[in-house]
PDB file of C-alpha atoms and ligand atoms in Angstrom:
ATOM      1  CA  MET A 202      -0.154  -0.274   0.436  1.00  0.00           C
ATOM      2  CA  ARG A 203       3.073   2.616   0.498  1.00  0.00           C
ATOM      3  CA  ARG A 204       4.581   3.609  -2.676  1.00  0.00           C
ATOM      4  CA  LYS A 205       8.191   2.352  -2.913  1.00  0.00           C
ATOM      5  CA  LEU A 206      10.505   5.917  -3.015  1.00  0.00           C
ATOM      6  CA  ALA A 207      14.506   5.556  -3.876  1.00  0.00           C
ATOM      7  CA  ALA A 208      15.668   9.063  -2.799  1.00  0.00           C
ATOM      8  CA  GLY A 209      19.373  10.509  -3.921  1.00  0.00           C
ATOM      9  CA  ASN A 210      20.901  12.798  -2.401  1.00  0.00           C
ATOM     10  CA  TRP A 211      23.699  14.758  -3.749  1.00  0.00           C
ATOM     11  CA  LYS A 212      24.805  16.687  -1.026  1.00  0.00           C
ATOM     12  CA  MET A 213      27.613  19.370  -2.057  1.00  0.00           C
ATOM     13  CA  ASN A 214      27.783  17.891  -5.089  1.00  0.00           C
ATOM     14  CA  GLY A 215      27.162  18.073  -8.499  1.00  0.00           C
ATOM     15  CA  THR A 216      27.191  20.902 -10.919  1.00  0.00           C
ATOM     16  CA  ARG A 217      24.866  21.778 -14.520  1.00  0.00           C
ATOM     17  CA  ALA A 218      27.319  18.878 -16.113  1.00  0.00           C
ATOM     18  CA  SER A 219      25.204  16.448 -13.184  1.00  0.00           C
ATOM     19  CA  LEU A 220      22.357  17.376 -14.920  1.00  0.00           C
ATOM     20  CA  ALA A 221      22.898  15.083 -17.673  1.00  0.00           C
ATOM     21  CA  GLU A 222      22.877  12.264 -15.473  1.00  0.00           C
ATOM     22  CA  LEU A 223      18.726  13.349 -14.520  1.00  0.00           C
ATOM     23  CA  ALA A 224      18.000  12.674 -17.943  1.00  0.00           C
ATOM     24  CA  VAL A 225      19.711   9.142 -18.176  1.00  0.00           C
ATOM     25  CA  LEU A 226      17.767   8.030 -15.428  1.00  0.00           C
ATOM     26  CA  ALA A 227      14.451   9.603 -16.876  1.00  0.00           C
ATOM     27  CA  LYS A 228      15.023   7.433 -19.883  1.00  0.00           C
ATOM     28  CA  THR A 229      15.842   4.374 -17.822  1.00  0.00           C
ATOM     29  CA  HIS A 230      12.993   4.943 -15.293  1.00  0.00           C
ATOM     30  CA  ALA A 231      10.206   5.700 -17.816  1.00  0.00           C
ATOM     31  CA  ALA A 232       7.634   3.297 -16.488  1.00  0.00           C
ATOM     32  CA  SER A 233       9.031   2.873 -13.207  1.00  0.00           C
ATOM     33  CA  GLU A 234       6.391   2.587 -10.545  1.00  0.00           C
ATOM     34  CA  VAL A 235       8.214   3.040  -7.776  1.00  0.00           C
ATOM     35  CA  ASP A 236       8.646   7.343  -6.648  1.00  0.00           C
ATOM     36  CA  ILE A 237      12.773   8.406  -7.835  1.00  0.00           C
ATOM     37  CA  LEU A 238      13.305  11.314  -6.215  1.00  0.00           C
ATOM     38  CA  ILE A 239      17.302  13.363  -6.362  1.00  0.00           C
ATOM     39  CA  CYS A 240      18.374  16.799  -3.897  1.00  0.00           C
ATOM     40  CA  PRO A 241      20.577  17.945  -5.695  1.00  0.00           C
ATOM     41  CA  PRO A 242      21.913  21.134  -4.462  1.00  0.00           C
ATOM     42  CA  ALA A 243      19.979  24.378  -4.281  1.00  0.00           C
ATOM     43  CA  THR A 244      21.600  25.543  -6.936  1.00  0.00           C
ATOM     44  CA  LEU A 245      20.407  23.165  -9.536  1.00  0.00           C
ATOM     45  CA  LEU A 246      16.525  22.866  -8.349  1.00  0.00           C
ATOM     46  CA  THR A 247      15.057  24.581 -10.972  1.00  0.00           C
ATOM     47  CA  ALA A 248      18.063  23.535 -13.616  1.00  0.00           C
ATOM     48  CA  ALA A 249      17.111  19.636 -12.329  1.00  0.00           C
ATOM     49  CA  CYS A 250      13.240  19.947 -12.921  1.00  0.00           C
ATOM     50  CA  GLY A 251      11.501  18.991 -15.897  1.00  0.00           C
ATOM     51  CA  HIS A 252      13.210  15.302 -16.024  1.00  0.00           C
ATOM     52  CA  ALA A 253       9.684  13.365 -15.505  1.00  0.00           C
ATOM     53  CA  PRO A 254       9.086  10.984 -13.257  1.00  0.00           C
ATOM     54  CA  LEU A 255      12.244  12.120 -12.247  1.00  0.00           C
ATOM     55  CA  MET A 256      10.790  14.549  -8.778  1.00  0.00           C
ATOM     56  CA  ILE A 257      12.371  16.866  -7.215  1.00  0.00           C
ATOM     57  CA  GLY A 258      13.520  17.628  -3.434  1.00  0.00           C
ATOM     58  CA  ALA A 259      15.747  19.893  -1.759  1.00  0.00           C
ATOM     59  CA  GLN A 260      18.179  19.487   1.091  1.00  0.00           C
ATOM     60  CA  ASP A 261      17.282  21.536   3.952  1.00  0.00           C
ATOM     61  CA  CYS A 262      15.348  24.975   4.448  1.00  0.00           C
ATOM     62  CA  HIS A 263      15.261  27.266   7.192  1.00  0.00           C
ATOM     63  CA  MET A 264      11.748  27.593   8.988  1.00  0.00           C
ATOM     64  CA  ALA A 265      10.313  31.469   8.546  1.00  0.00           C
ATOM     65  CA  THR A 266       8.413  32.276   5.810  1.00  0.00           C
ATOM     66  CA  SER A 267      11.154  34.839   4.620  1.00  0.00           C
ATOM     67  CA  GLY A 268      12.982  37.529   5.356  1.00  0.00           C
ATOM     68  CA  ALA A 269      17.555  38.306   6.612  1.00  0.00           C
ATOM     69  CA  HIS A 270      18.316  35.132   6.576  1.00  0.00           C
ATOM     70  CA  THR A 271      21.485  35.224   4.786  1.00  0.00           C
ATOM     71  CA  GLY A 272      22.476  32.225   3.023  1.00  0.00           C
ATOM     72  CA  ASP A 273      19.283  30.277   4.057  1.00  0.00           C
ATOM     73  CA  ILE A 274      16.436  29.149   1.575  1.00  0.00           C
ATOM     74  CA  SER A 275      12.644  29.168   2.498  1.00  0.00           C
ATOM     75  CA  ALA A 276       9.996  25.834   1.657  1.00  0.00           C
ATOM     76  CA  ALA A 277       8.202  29.039  -0.307  1.00  0.00           C
ATOM     77  CA  GLN A 278      11.082  29.119  -2.495  1.00  0.00           C
ATOM     78  CA  ILE A 279      11.869  25.178  -2.839  1.00  0.00           C
ATOM     79  CA  LYS A 280       8.448  24.797  -3.468  1.00  0.00           C
ATOM     80  CA  ASP A 281       8.969  27.300  -6.785  1.00  0.00           C
ATOM     81  CA  ALA A 282      11.710  25.914  -7.534  1.00  0.00           C
ATOM     82  CA  GLY A 283       9.528  23.091  -9.040  1.00  0.00           C
ATOM     83  CA  ALA A 284      10.734  20.994  -6.079  1.00  0.00           C
ATOM     84  CA  THR A 285       8.289  18.981  -4.136  1.00  0.00           C
ATOM     85  CA  ALA A 286      10.166  17.956  -1.028  1.00  0.00           C
ATOM     86  CA  VAL A 287      12.886  18.730   0.792  1.00  0.00           C
ATOM     87  CA  ILE A 288      15.653  16.830   3.343  1.00  0.00           C
ATOM     88  CA  VAL A 289      15.743  17.876   7.074  1.00  0.00           C
ATOM     89  CA  GLY A 290      17.856  16.938  10.254  1.00  0.00           C
ATOM     90  CA  HIS A 291      20.289  15.112   8.200  1.00  0.00           C
ATOM     91  CA  SER A 292      22.925  14.557  10.868  1.00  0.00           C
ATOM     92  CA  GLU A 293      25.233  16.260   8.897  1.00  0.00           C
ATOM     93  CA  ARG A 294      23.037  19.238   9.700  1.00  0.00           C
ATOM     94  CA  ARG A 295      22.651  17.581  12.963  1.00  0.00           C
ATOM     95  CA  VAL A 296      26.478  17.155  13.948  1.00  0.00           C
ATOM     96  CA  ALA A 297      27.867  20.592  11.848  1.00  0.00           C
ATOM     97  CA  HIS A 298      24.921  23.500  12.031  1.00  0.00           C
ATOM     98  CA  GLU A 299      23.778  21.965  15.901  1.00  0.00           C
ATOM     99  CA  GLU A 300      20.851  21.452  14.421  1.00  0.00           C
ATOM    100  CA  HIS A 301      18.174  20.286  17.405  1.00  0.00           C
ATOM    101  CA  SER A 302      15.078  18.083  16.818  1.00  0.00           C
ATOM    102  CA  GLU A 303      13.233  21.249  17.905  1.00  0.00           C
ATOM    103  CA  ILE A 304      14.767  23.148  14.609  1.00  0.00           C
ATOM    104  CA  VAL A 305      13.960  20.187  12.759  1.00  0.00           C
ATOM    105  CA  ARG A 306      10.828  19.665  12.946  1.00  0.00           C
ATOM    106  CA  ALA A 307      10.316  23.600  12.801  1.00  0.00           C
ATOM    107  CA  LYS A 308      11.532  23.653   9.223  1.00  0.00           C
ATOM    108  CA  ALA A 309       9.542  19.935   8.229  1.00  0.00           C
ATOM    109  CA  ARG A 310       6.633  21.797   9.585  1.00  0.00           C
ATOM    110  CA  ALA A 311       7.750  24.833   6.936  1.00  0.00           C
ATOM    111  CA  ALA A 312       8.199  22.192   4.496  1.00  0.00           C
ATOM    112  CA  GLN A 313       4.861  20.569   5.323  1.00  0.00           C
ATOM    113  CA  ALA A 314       2.610  24.445   5.392  1.00  0.00           C
ATOM    114  CA  GLU A 315       4.548  25.004   2.087  1.00  0.00           C
ATOM    115  CA  GLY A 316       2.681  21.475   0.061  1.00  0.00           C
ATOM    116  CA  LEU A 317       6.230  19.822  -0.051  1.00  0.00           C
ATOM    117  CA  THR A 318       7.125  16.580   1.299  1.00  0.00           C
ATOM    118  CA  ALA A 319       9.740  16.442   4.251  1.00  0.00           C
ATOM    119  CA  ILE A 320      12.052  13.882   4.640  1.00  0.00           C
ATOM    120  CA  VAL A 321      13.817  13.333   8.591  1.00  0.00           C
ATOM    121  CA  CYS A 322      16.122  11.978   9.186  1.00  0.00           C
ATOM    122  CA  LEU A 323      17.038  10.380  12.229  1.00  0.00           C
ATOM    123  CA  GLY A 324      20.049   8.732  13.114  1.00  0.00           C
ATOM    124  CA  GLU A 325      22.633   7.184  16.348  1.00  0.00           C
ATOM    125  CA  SER A 326      26.348   7.609  16.598  1.00  0.00           C
ATOM    126  CA  LEU A 327      28.261   4.549  16.046  1.00  0.00           C
ATOM    127  CA  ALA A 328      29.141   5.519  20.219  1.00  0.00           C
ATOM    128  CA  GLN A 329      24.895   5.524  21.173  1.00  0.00           C
ATOM    129  CA  ARG A 330      25.089   2.227  19.634  1.00  0.00           C
ATOM    130  CA  GLU A 331      27.547   0.558  21.492  1.00  0.00           C
ATOM    131  CA  ALA A 332      25.995   1.648  24.426  1.00  0.00           C
ATOM    132  CA  GLN A 333      22.940   0.314  23.388  1.00  0.00           C
ATOM    133  CA  ASN A 334      20.877   3.449  23.339  1.00  0.00           C
ATOM    134  CA  THR A 335      19.708   2.568  19.522  1.00  0.00           C
ATOM    135  CA  LEU A 336      16.511   3.124  19.925  1.00  0.00           C
ATOM    136  CA  ASP A 337      15.739   5.590  22.700  1.00  0.00           C
ATOM    137  CA  ILE A 338      18.086   8.013  20.956  1.00  0.00           C
ATOM    138  CA  ILE A 339      15.999   7.571  17.499  1.00  0.00           C
ATOM    139  CA  GLY A 340      13.118   7.226  19.342  1.00  0.00           C
ATOM    140  CA  GLY A 341      13.999  10.569  20.989  1.00  0.00           C
ATOM    141  CA  GLN A 342      15.012  12.472  17.731  1.00  0.00           C
ATOM    142  CA  LEU A 343      11.494  10.895  16.367  1.00  0.00           C
ATOM    143  CA  ALA A 344       9.542  12.002  18.549  1.00  0.00           C
ATOM    144  CA  GLY A 345      11.194  15.829  19.090  1.00  0.00           C
ATOM    145  CA  SER A 346      11.674  16.380  15.063  1.00  0.00           C
ATOM    146  CA  ILE A 347       7.720  14.755  13.594  1.00  0.00           C
ATOM    147  CA  PRO A 348       5.534  17.442  13.818  1.00  0.00           C
ATOM    148  CA  ASP A 349       2.286  16.351  14.433  1.00  0.00           C
ATOM    149  CA  ASN A 350       0.535  16.722  11.406  1.00  0.00           C
ATOM    150  CA  ALA A 351       2.004  13.945   9.604  1.00  0.00           C
ATOM    151  CA  THR A 352       0.132  12.394   7.344  1.00  0.00           C
ATOM    152  CA  GLY A 353       1.754   9.790   4.946  1.00  0.00           C
ATOM    153  CA  GLU A 354       1.672  12.409   1.988  1.00  0.00           C
ATOM    154  CA  ASN A 355       3.606  15.169   3.633  1.00  0.00           C
ATOM    155  CA  LEU A 356       5.934  12.984   5.409  1.00  0.00           C
ATOM    156  CA  VAL A 357       8.521  10.680   4.736  1.00  0.00           C
ATOM    157  CA  VAL A 358      11.197   9.320   7.333  1.00  0.00           C
ATOM    158  CA  ALA A 359      15.008   8.285   7.095  1.00  0.00           C
ATOM    159  CA  TYR A 360      16.753   6.017   8.651  1.00  0.00           C
ATOM    160  CA  GLU A 361      20.990   7.014   8.659  1.00  0.00           C
ATOM    161  CA  PRO A 362      23.221   5.824  11.589  1.00  0.00           C
ATOM    162  CA  ILE A 363      25.627   8.398  10.763  1.00  0.00           C
ATOM    163  CA  TRP A 364      28.371   5.520  11.137  1.00  0.00           C
ATOM    164  CA  ALA A 365      27.319   3.694   8.172  1.00  0.00           C
ATOM    165  CA  ILE A 366      27.082   7.272   6.578  1.00  0.00           C
ATOM    166  CA  GLY A 367      29.938   7.556   3.621  1.00  0.00           C
ATOM    167  CA  THR A 368      32.112   4.575   5.434  1.00  0.00           C
ATOM    168  CA  GLY A 369      30.785   1.177   3.875  1.00  0.00           C
ATOM    169  CA  LEU A 370      29.460  -0.210   6.811  1.00  0.00           C
ATOM    170  CA  VAL A 371      26.488  -0.664   6.729  1.00  0.00           C
ATOM    171  CA  PRO A 372      24.078  -2.404   9.719  1.00  0.00           C
ATOM    172  CA  ASP A 373      23.408  -6.251   8.925  1.00  0.00           C
ATOM    173  CA  LEU A 374      19.271  -6.810   7.883  1.00  0.00           C
ATOM    174  CA  ALA A 375      18.419  -7.599  11.597  1.00  0.00           C
ATOM    175  CA  GLN A 376      19.402  -4.380  13.083  1.00  0.00           C
ATOM    176  CA  ILE A 377      18.016  -2.319  10.248  1.00  0.00           C
ATOM    177  CA  GLY A 378      14.961  -3.938  11.100  1.00  0.00           C
ATOM    178  CA  GLU A 379      14.355  -3.836  14.506  1.00  0.00           C
ATOM    179  CA  VAL A 380      14.753  -0.139  13.773  1.00  0.00           C
ATOM    180  CA  HIS A 381      12.306   0.215  11.468  1.00  0.00           C
ATOM    181  CA  ASP A 382       9.766  -2.130  12.985  1.00  0.00           C
ATOM    182  CA  PHE A 383      10.775   0.296  16.016  1.00  0.00           C
ATOM    183  CA  ILE A 384       9.912   3.809  14.231  1.00  0.00           C
ATOM    184  CA  ARG A 385       6.897   1.943  12.609  1.00  0.00           C
ATOM    185  CA  SER A 386       5.408   1.612  15.333  1.00  0.00           C
ATOM    186  CA  ARG A 387       6.253   4.617  17.594  1.00  0.00           C
ATOM    187  CA  LEU A 388       4.661   5.898  14.492  1.00  0.00           C
ATOM    188  CA  GLU A 389       1.317   4.325  14.594  1.00  0.00           C
ATOM    189  CA  ARG A 390       1.356   5.171  18.474  1.00  0.00           C
ATOM    190  CA  ARG A 391       1.514   8.073  18.209  1.00  0.00           C
ATOM    191  CA  PHE A 392      -0.527   8.552  14.874  1.00  0.00           C
ATOM    192  CA  GLY A 393      -2.821   5.979  14.681  1.00  0.00           C
ATOM    193  CA  ALA A 394      -2.827   3.188  12.297  1.00  0.00           C
ATOM    194  CA  GLY A 395      -4.060   4.664   9.364  1.00  0.00           C
ATOM    195  CA  VAL A 396      -1.189   7.498   9.828  1.00  0.00           C
ATOM    196  CA  GLY A 397       1.021   5.403  10.651  1.00  0.00           C
ATOM    197  CA  ARG A 398       1.269   2.510   7.846  1.00  0.00           C
ATOM    198  CA  SER A 399       1.146   5.159   4.989  1.00  0.00           C
ATOM    199  CA  VAL A 400       4.282   7.229   6.465  1.00  0.00           C
ATOM    200  CA  ARG A 401       7.161   5.473   4.707  1.00  0.00           C
ATOM    201  CA  LEU A 402      10.840   4.801   5.985  1.00  0.00           C
ATOM    202  CA  LEU A 403      13.481   4.710   4.036  1.00  0.00           C
ATOM    203  CA  TYR A 404      17.281   3.305   5.067  1.00  0.00           C
ATOM    204  CA  GLY A 405      20.341   5.318   3.957  1.00  0.00           C
ATOM    205  CA  GLY A 406      24.147   4.551   5.119  1.00  0.00           C
ATOM    206  CA  SER A 407      26.237   3.241   1.961  1.00  0.00           C
ATOM    207  CA  VAL A 408      23.341   1.776  -0.244  1.00  0.00           C
ATOM    208  CA  LYS A 409      25.457   0.872  -3.282  1.00  0.00           C
ATOM    209  CA  PRO A 410      24.009  -1.092  -6.210  1.00  0.00           C
ATOM    210  CA  ASP A 411      25.510  -4.747  -4.613  1.00  0.00           C
ATOM    211  CA  ASN A 412      23.530  -4.881  -1.385  1.00  0.00           C
ATOM    212  CA  ALA A 413      20.672  -2.595  -2.264  1.00  0.00           C
ATOM    213  CA  ALA A 414      18.319  -5.461  -3.379  1.00  0.00           C
ATOM    214  CA  ASP A 415      18.705  -7.293   0.151  1.00  0.00           C
ATOM    215  CA  ILE A 416      17.951  -4.242   2.595  1.00  0.00           C
ATOM    216  CA  PHE A 417      14.863  -3.752   0.712  1.00  0.00           C
ATOM    217  CA  THR A 418      13.951  -6.888   1.193  1.00  0.00           C
ATOM    218  CA  VAL A 419      13.659  -5.742   5.278  1.00  0.00           C
ATOM    219  CA  PRO A 420      10.141  -5.471   5.910  1.00  0.00           C
ATOM    220  CA  ASN A 421       9.363  -1.783   6.925  1.00  0.00           C
ATOM    221  CA  VAL A 422      12.073  -0.574   4.637  1.00  0.00           C
ATOM    222  CA  ASP A 423      10.107   1.359   1.782  1.00  0.00           C
ATOM    223  CA  GLY A 424      13.352   3.022   0.001  1.00  0.00           C
ATOM    224  CA  ALA A 425      16.315   3.793   0.113  1.00  0.00           C
ATOM    225  CA  LEU A 426      17.883   7.909   1.063  1.00  0.00           C
ATOM    226  CA  VAL A 427      20.981   7.554  -1.190  1.00  0.00           C
ATOM    227  CA  GLY A 428      24.339   9.727  -1.203  1.00  0.00           C
ATOM    228  CA  GLY A 429      27.470   9.003  -2.702  1.00  0.00           C
ATOM    229  CA  ALA A 430      25.537   6.074  -5.589  1.00  0.00           C
ATOM    230  CA  SER A 431      22.773   8.474  -6.440  1.00  0.00           C
ATOM    231  CA  LEU A 432      25.594  10.807  -7.816  1.00  0.00           C
ATOM    232  CA  THR A 433      25.777   8.690 -11.240  1.00  0.00           C
ATOM    233  CA  ALA A 434      22.987   7.258 -13.294  1.00  0.00           C
ATOM    234  CA  ALA A 435      25.808   3.740 -13.690  1.00  0.00           C
ATOM    235  CA  ASP A 436      24.928   3.804  -9.931  1.00  0.00           C
ATOM    236  CA  PHE A 437      21.580   4.730  -8.834  1.00  0.00           C
ATOM    237  CA  SER A 438      19.472   3.188 -11.749  1.00  0.00           C
ATOM    238  CA  PRO A 439      20.488  -0.716 -10.138  1.00  0.00           C
ATOM    239  CA  ILE A 440      19.151   0.381  -6.946  1.00  0.00           C
ATOM    240  CA  ILE A 441      16.335   1.780  -8.511  1.00  0.00           C
ATOM    241  CA  THR A 442      15.481  -1.166 -10.554  1.00  0.00           C
ATOM    242  CA  ALA A 443      15.937  -3.387  -7.130  1.00  0.00           C
ATOM    243  CA  LEU A 444      13.754  -1.005  -6.155  1.00  0.00           C
ATOM    244  CA  GLU A 445      10.944  -1.741  -8.503  1.00  0.00           C
ATOM    245  CA  THR A 446      11.877  -5.440  -8.441  1.00  0.00           C
ATOM    246  CA  VAL A 447      11.959  -5.973  -5.023  1.00  0.00           C
TER     247      VAL A 447
HETATM  248  P1  13P B   1      25.670   7.733   1.593  1.00  0.00           P
HETATM  249  O1  13P B   1      24.945   7.043   1.043  1.00  0.00           O
HETATM  250  O2  13P B   1      27.070   8.540   0.518  1.00  0.00           O
HETATM  251  O3  13P B   1      26.648   6.812   2.776  1.00  0.00           O
HETATM  252  O4  13P B   1      25.116   8.795   2.013  1.00  0.00           O
HETATM  253  C1  13P B   1      23.832   8.483   2.705  1.00  0.00           C
HETATM  254  C2  13P B   1      23.479  10.307   3.242  1.00  0.00           C
HETATM  255  O5  13P B   1      23.444  10.660   3.855  1.00  0.00           O
HETATM  256  C3  13P B   1      21.405  10.097   2.519  1.00  0.00           C
HETATM  257  O6  13P B   1      21.442  11.390   3.086  1.00  0.00           O
END
């Protein structure tokens, strides 16, 4: 009942030359039954649009609608650029920009108020996992980062263990399943079964063409949020195909 979602986060990578990758992806997956979302840097948002069936998202937004916030972009501006989604609370922003869950929740709310889908990221550090605090951390981030008006359309949750991002390390399938089941149960408890079961849950952290198919067999994994392997069609296309065929 949940539509699968393959999402690529280009982070601070890509120039106009990179848009050629989108044309290849759009052609290869023209009749795809899964949603495909690319989140390029803000400089490419507008230029990245127009490659149906690909959807375009931003990587962050400000919580305010407009004003004196040098260097930031608002959800309204992201929508105006042609995007339909925005990542909020990525660990690279939680850590490097000290964005705690209250800020993430305000950003998610701002995105949803503009009709964008907020992709809220959660994830534990290696020290937190080793101290067996993973579910406490995820539960706290989930409760703090997600606005009260969540629906299956305006919210996607991405579980991205910090220690798996860009490292080549991936939790085993049981570990991914444990966290995804936990997130699902918390969403159902807070929002009721209807909404709780309709929110898509993505796994992120070193998803590659050679491990994607296994990860997609895990219950409550509705797709992936892919960093490095989303930068080229050669890498991202097989991941999309794995999701299409799961
Ligand atoms: P990698 O796929 O490069 O590990 O990055 C994951 C990520 O942070 C996506 O948001």
